[in-house]
Short mmCIF file of C-alpha atoms and ligand atoms in Angstrom, two decimals:
data_model
loop_
_atom_site.label_atom_id
_atom_site.label_comp_id
_atom_site.label_asym_id
_atom_site.label_seq_id
_atom_site.Cartn_x
_atom_site.Cartn_y
_atom_site.Cartn_z
CA PRO A 1 0.00 0.00 0.00
CA THR A 2 1.04 3.58 -0.72
CA ILE A 3 1.06 6.18 2.05
CA PHE A 4 -0.65 9.41 0.93
CA PHE A 5 0.75 12.05 3.22
CA ILE A 6 -1.36 15.22 3.08
CA THR A 7 0.35 18.33 4.43
CA PRO A 8 -1.03 21.86 4.46
CA THR A 9 1.66 24.55 4.35
CA TYR A 10 1.79 28.34 4.34
CA LYS A 11 4.29 31.10 3.73
CA ARG A 12 6.32 32.18 6.76
CA LEU A 13 9.96 32.69 7.65
CA THR A 14 10.49 29.10 8.76
CA GLN A 15 8.56 27.43 5.94
CA LYS A 16 11.53 26.24 3.91
CA ALA A 17 13.37 25.03 7.02
CA ASP A 18 10.33 23.07 8.20
CA LEU A 19 9.70 21.60 4.75
CA THR A 20 13.37 20.63 4.42
CA ARG A 21 13.34 18.78 7.73
CA LEU A 22 10.07 17.05 6.93
CA SER A 23 11.11 16.04 3.40
CA GLN A 24 14.30 14.50 4.73
CA THR A 25 12.21 12.33 7.03
CA LEU A 26 9.91 11.36 4.15
CA LEU A 27 12.89 10.41 1.96
CA HIS A 28 13.37 7.41 4.24
CA VAL A 29 9.82 6.14 3.69
CA PRO A 30 9.27 3.80 0.73
CA LYS A 31 6.11 4.10 -1.38
CA LEU A 32 5.03 7.45 -0.03
CA HIS A 33 3.25 10.10 -2.05
CA TRP A 34 3.45 13.56 -0.54
CA ILE A 35 0.46 15.80 -1.25
CA LEU A 36 1.67 19.24 -0.27
CA VAL A 37 -1.12 21.81 -0.33
CA GLU A 38 -0.26 25.47 -0.09
CA ASP A 39 -2.55 27.88 1.70
CA SER A 40 -2.34 30.34 -1.14
CA HIS A 41 -4.24 31.34 -4.27
CA GLU A 42 -1.46 30.04 -6.47
CA LYS A 43 1.51 27.74 -6.10
CA THR A 44 4.49 29.78 -4.96
CA ASN A 45 7.89 29.70 -6.63
CA LEU A 46 9.60 28.86 -3.37
CA VAL A 47 7.57 25.69 -2.81
CA GLN A 48 7.70 24.76 -6.49
CA ARG A 49 11.51 24.93 -6.50
CA PHE A 50 11.73 23.20 -3.17
CA LEU A 51 9.61 20.24 -4.25
CA ALA A 52 11.42 19.86 -7.55
CA GLY A 53 14.69 19.39 -5.67
CA CYS A 54 13.60 17.48 -2.57
CA GLY A 55 13.62 13.94 -3.98
CA VAL A 56 10.26 12.89 -2.55
CA GLN A 57 7.47 11.80 -4.91
CA PHE A 58 4.87 14.55 -4.68
CA SER A 59 1.79 16.36 -5.94
CA HIS A 60 1.71 20.11 -5.46
CA LEU A 61 -1.67 21.80 -4.91
CA ALA A 62 -2.85 25.18 -3.68
CA VAL A 63 -6.01 26.66 -2.23
CA ARG A 64 -6.36 29.77 -0.14
CA THR A 65 -8.30 29.55 3.12
CA PRO A 66 -11.45 31.68 2.67
CA LYS A 67 -11.30 35.07 4.38
CA GLN A 68 -13.95 34.35 6.99
CA LEU A 69 -11.95 31.32 8.21
CA ILE A 70 -8.61 33.08 8.65
CA THR A 71 -7.60 34.01 12.20
CA LYS A 72 -7.41 37.77 12.49
CA GLU A 73 -4.54 39.54 14.18
CA GLY A 74 -5.09 39.53 17.91
CA ASP A 75 -7.46 36.54 17.75
CA PRO A 76 -6.29 33.55 19.78
CA ARG A 77 -4.53 30.88 17.70
CA TRP A 78 -7.12 28.21 18.48
CA LEU A 79 -10.15 30.24 17.38
CA LYS A 80 -10.20 28.84 13.86
CA ALA A 81 -8.87 25.56 12.59
CA ARG A 82 -5.89 25.76 10.26
CA GLY A 83 -5.21 23.81 7.10
CA VAL A 84 -8.77 22.52 6.63
CA GLU A 85 -9.47 23.54 3.03
CA GLN A 86 -6.00 22.32 2.13
CA ARG A 87 -6.56 18.83 3.56
CA ASN A 88 -9.93 18.64 1.81
CA LEU A 89 -8.32 19.52 -1.51
CA GLY A 90 -5.83 16.72 -0.89
CA LEU A 91 -8.74 14.28 -0.41
CA LYS A 92 -10.38 15.58 -3.59
CA TRP A 93 -7.14 15.00 -5.51
CA ILE A 94 -6.99 11.39 -4.30
CA ARG A 95 -10.63 10.79 -5.27
CA GLN A 96 -10.10 12.23 -8.73
CA ASN A 97 -6.93 10.28 -9.40
CA TYR A 98 -7.94 6.87 -8.03
CA LYS A 99 -11.44 6.35 -9.38
CA ASP A 100 -10.64 2.76 -10.37
CA GLY A 101 -9.44 1.59 -7.00
CA ILE A 102 -6.72 2.40 -4.55
CA ASP A 103 -4.36 0.50 -2.29
CA GLY A 104 -3.21 2.96 0.29
CA VAL A 105 -3.57 4.83 3.52
CA ILE A 106 -4.10 8.54 4.14
CA TYR A 107 -2.26 10.43 6.84
CA PHE A 108 -2.61 14.14 7.66
CA GLY A 109 0.56 15.66 9.03
CA ASP A 110 1.54 19.23 9.92
CA ASP A 111 4.69 20.51 8.27
CA ASP A 112 6.26 21.24 11.67
CA ASN A 113 5.65 17.95 13.51
CA THR A 114 8.30 15.32 14.24
CA TYR A 115 7.76 11.79 12.91
CA ASP A 116 9.51 8.54 13.84
CA LEU A 117 9.90 6.43 10.70
CA LYS A 118 8.36 3.42 12.50
CA ILE A 119 4.89 4.95 12.47
CA PHE A 120 4.82 5.01 8.66
CA GLU A 121 5.48 1.28 8.36
CA GLN A 122 2.87 0.54 11.01
CA MET A 123 0.11 2.70 9.51
CA ARG A 124 0.62 1.29 6.02
CA TYR A 125 -1.62 -1.72 6.75
CA THR A 126 -4.52 0.19 8.31
CA LYS A 127 -7.80 -1.64 7.65
CA LYS A 128 -10.14 1.24 8.52
CA ILE A 129 -8.69 3.77 10.95
CA SER A 130 -5.54 3.30 12.96
CA VAL A 131 -4.70 5.38 16.03
CA TRP A 132 -1.70 6.10 18.25
CA PRO A 133 -0.65 8.67 20.84
CA VAL A 134 0.88 12.06 20.04
CA GLY A 135 3.56 13.71 22.17
CA LEU A 136 3.67 17.34 23.37
CA VAL A 137 0.06 18.21 22.62
CA GLY A 138 -3.12 19.38 24.30
CA GLY A 139 -1.18 21.06 27.10
CA LEU A 140 0.06 17.63 28.20
CA LYS A 141 3.20 15.54 27.70
CA TRP A 142 1.08 13.36 25.46
CA GLU A 143 -2.51 12.58 24.52
CA GLY A 144 -3.82 9.39 23.07
CA PRO A 145 -5.78 6.16 23.15
CA ILE A 146 -5.69 3.84 26.15
CA CYS A 147 -5.90 0.27 24.95
CA LYS A 148 -6.68 -3.13 26.30
CA ASP A 149 -6.31 -6.43 24.42
CA GLY A 150 -5.81 -4.62 21.13
CA SER A 151 -8.84 -2.30 21.36
CA VAL A 152 -9.22 1.31 22.36
CA VAL A 153 -11.08 1.55 25.65
CA LYS A 154 -10.77 5.29 26.18
CA PHE A 155 -8.68 8.34 25.39
CA TYR A 156 -6.24 10.08 27.65
CA THR A 157 -6.94 13.80 27.22
CA LEU A 158 -8.09 16.44 29.67
CA TRP A 159 -10.26 18.19 27.15
CA LYS A 160 -13.67 17.00 25.88
CA PRO A 161 -12.90 13.26 26.04
CA GLN A 162 -16.43 12.55 24.76
CA ARG A 163 -15.43 13.74 21.27
CA PRO A 164 -15.71 10.89 18.70
CA MET A 165 -11.99 11.33 17.98
CA PRO A 166 -10.38 13.20 20.86
CA LEU A 167 -6.98 13.00 19.21
CA ASP A 168 -4.66 15.28 17.27
CA MET A 169 -4.62 15.14 13.47
CA ALA A 170 -1.21 13.44 13.60
CA GLY A 171 -2.55 10.54 15.69
CA PHE A 172 -4.54 8.59 13.12
CA ALA A 173 -4.51 7.27 9.55
CA ILE A 174 -7.37 6.26 7.26
CA ASN A 175 -7.56 3.46 4.72
CA ALA A 176 -7.83 5.28 1.39
CA LYS A 177 -10.62 2.98 0.20
CA LEU A 178 -12.89 4.48 2.86
CA ILE A 179 -12.32 7.89 1.36
CA ILE A 180 -13.10 6.68 -2.15
CA ASP A 181 -16.17 4.72 -0.99
CA ASN A 182 -17.55 7.69 0.98
CA PRO A 183 -17.20 10.49 -1.55
CA ASP A 184 -18.91 13.15 0.56
CA VAL A 185 -16.83 12.75 3.69
CA GLU A 186 -14.39 15.56 4.38
CA MET A 187 -13.27 17.79 7.20
CA ASP A 188 -15.92 20.23 8.32
CA THR A 189 -14.64 23.79 7.98
CA MET A 190 -17.30 24.84 10.48
CA ALA A 191 -16.54 22.14 13.05
CA ALA A 192 -16.58 23.35 16.66
CA ARG A 193 -13.24 23.78 18.36
CA GLY A 194 -11.58 20.40 18.84
CA TYR A 195 -14.03 18.60 16.55
CA LEU A 196 -12.11 18.80 13.28
CA GLU A 197 -10.63 15.32 13.55
CA SER A 198 -13.98 13.96 14.74
CA SER A 199 -15.79 15.59 11.82
CA ILE A 200 -14.13 13.20 9.38
CA VAL A 201 -13.44 10.12 11.47
CA SER A 202 -16.90 9.76 13.03
CA ARG A 203 -18.39 9.29 9.57
CA LEU A 204 -15.99 6.49 8.65
CA ALA A 205 -15.61 4.21 11.66
CA THR A 206 -16.68 3.64 15.23
CA ARG A 207 -14.45 3.71 18.27
CA GLY A 208 -14.63 -0.04 18.51
CA GLU A 209 -13.08 -0.31 15.06
CA PHE A 210 -10.02 1.82 15.79
CA GLU A 211 -6.80 -0.14 15.31
CA PRO A 212 -4.17 0.72 17.92
CA LEU A 213 -0.58 1.04 16.71
CA ALA A 214 2.66 2.08 18.41
CA ASN A 215 2.88 -0.98 20.64
CA ASN A 216 -0.72 -0.90 21.82
CA CYS A 217 -0.45 2.91 22.05
CA LYS A 218 2.26 2.75 24.68
CA GLU A 219 4.95 4.40 22.54
CA ILE A 220 5.21 7.98 21.27
CA LEU A 221 6.21 7.97 17.61
CA VAL A 222 4.88 11.41 16.63
CA TRP A 223 5.43 14.73 18.36
CA HIS A 224 3.39 17.86 17.91
CA THR A 225 6.47 20.07 17.84
CA GLN A 226 5.96 23.72 16.91
CA THR A 227 8.65 25.81 15.31
CA ALA A 228 9.28 29.07 17.15
CA GLU A 229 8.90 32.27 15.18
CA PRO A 230 12.36 33.72 14.65
CA LYS A 231 13.09 37.17 16.03
CA MET A 232 13.81 39.72 13.33
CA LYS A 233 14.86 42.66 15.48
CA GLN A 234 17.98 43.54 13.51
CA GLU A 235 16.33 42.80 10.18
CA ASP A 236 13.49 45.17 11.04
CA ARG A 237 15.96 47.87 12.05
CA LEU A 238 17.94 47.47 8.84
CA LYS A 239 14.73 47.57 6.84
CA GLN A 240 13.71 50.84 8.44
CA MET A 241 17.05 52.29 7.37
CA GLY A 242 16.64 50.88 3.88
CA PHE A 243 19.32 48.17 4.20
CA GLU A 244 17.42 44.91 4.57
CA SER A 245 19.31 41.65 3.88
CA ASP A 246 19.73 40.77 0.19
CA PRO A 247 16.17 39.81 -0.84
CA SER A 248 17.49 37.55 -3.59
CA MET A 249 18.70 35.10 -0.91
CA GLU A 250 15.92 32.54 -0.50
CA VAL A 251 15.70 31.58 3.17
C1 UGA B 1 -2.71 21.99 15.45
C2 UGA B 1 -2.84 20.60 14.81
O1 UGA B 1 -1.57 19.93 14.85
C3 UGA B 1 -3.27 20.76 13.35
O2 UGA B 1 -3.33 19.49 12.75
C4 UGA B 1 -4.60 21.47 13.31
O3 UGA B 1 -4.96 21.72 11.97
C5 UGA B 1 -4.44 22.80 13.99
O4 UGA B 1 -3.95 22.66 15.34
C6 UGA B 1 -5.76 23.56 14.02
O5 UGA B 1 -6.79 22.96 13.82
O6 UGA B 1 -5.73 24.76 14.23
P1 UGA B 1 -0.79 23.80 15.15
O7 UGA B 1 0.56 23.23 15.34
O8 UGA B 1 -1.40 24.57 16.26
O9 UGA B 1 -1.78 22.65 14.68
O10 UGA B 1 -0.87 24.71 13.85
P2 UGA B 1 0.08 24.82 12.61
O11 UGA B 1 1.15 23.78 12.58
O12 UGA B 1 0.51 26.23 12.52
O13 UGA B 1 -0.93 24.56 11.41
C7 UGA B 1 -1.38 23.25 11.05
C8 UGA B 1 -1.04 23.00 9.57
O14 UGA B 1 -1.75 23.92 8.76
C9 UGA B 1 0.45 23.19 9.26
O15 UGA B 1 0.87 22.20 8.34
C10 UGA B 1 0.51 24.57 8.66
O16 UGA B 1 1.55 24.73 7.70
C11 UGA B 1 -0.86 24.72 8.00
N1 UGA B 1 -1.38 26.11 8.01
C12 UGA B 1 -1.30 26.88 9.11
C13 UGA B 1 -1.96 26.62 6.87
O17 UGA B 1 -2.04 25.93 5.83
N2 UGA B 1 -2.43 27.91 6.88
C14 UGA B 1 -2.34 28.71 7.98
O18 UGA B 1 -2.76 29.89 7.93
C15 UGA B 1 -1.76 28.18 9.12
MN1 MN B 2 1.88 22.37 13.88
#
C-alpha cells in the first residue's frame, strides 16, 4: 500500500526550514506520495523549487483559506482551525486520481511535527482507521488512546474526552478505500473547536473499530512540535534604514 501524506503549508519565515526537515524524514519512507497543499491562491515559486529538488514523490496543490476562516490579528490561535481547506483539496485530488481503485492509507501531518519512521510502516496496513498517541500536545506531555487487548477503551486527554476522535490530526490514519467509498466525507470547515478530527473520522468508523498502533499505544512515535517564530529585530531595524538583507537570498 502507498502512504498518501497530506500536508497543508503556508508562507512564513520558517517554511523552507520546516519543509526541508520534513522532506528529509519522508525520503526514508518507501512508497510514499506527498500531497503538499499550499494555503495560497497560487503555487508559490519557493515551494515549487523546493519540491522539484527534494527527492520525494509529490503532488503540489494550492487553495487559499477563505477570508472568513482566517484568524485575524489579535485573535487567539485556536479560534479557527488551520489547514482545513487544504486537507480537503488533498482528499479531492486522491478521489479524482484513483477512481478505479486504490491500495493505500491517508495520513494528515503538519509541516512542523516530528515523525519517527516506524509509524509510517505501522500505519501502512490500516484496515479502517488506525490510532496512536501524540507527544507534546493538548497542554500535556502526550494525549492518546488507552488500549486493552488490542482495542481502544478510552482516550487520555483532559479536554472534551467525549469527542468521537479526541486525538490530534497526527494521531490517526485512514484506509484510502474508505475515502473513495464515501465520496462526501471531508473535514468540516465549520466544526466546533476540537471537533475537526472527529468531523471526518466519526463518519468512517466507530471507536470499537479503531486499530491501535505504536505498541498498543504505549509508545510515542509522533510529536506535535511547533517551530518558534524567529526574532527579526535587527532585520526590522535594517529595513527601516533601507538596508534589509539581500532579498534575492531565499531563506
Ligand atoms: C494543530 C494541529 O496539529 C493541526 O493538525 C490542526 O490543523 C491545527 O492545530 C488547528 O486545527 O488549528 P498547530 O501546530 O497549532 O496545529 O498549527 P500549525 O502547525 O501552525 O498549522 C497546522 C497545519 O496547517 C500546518 O501544516 C501549517 O503549515 C498549515 N497552516 C497553518 C496553513 O495551511 N495555513 C495557515 O494559515 C496556518
Ligand atoms: Mn503544527
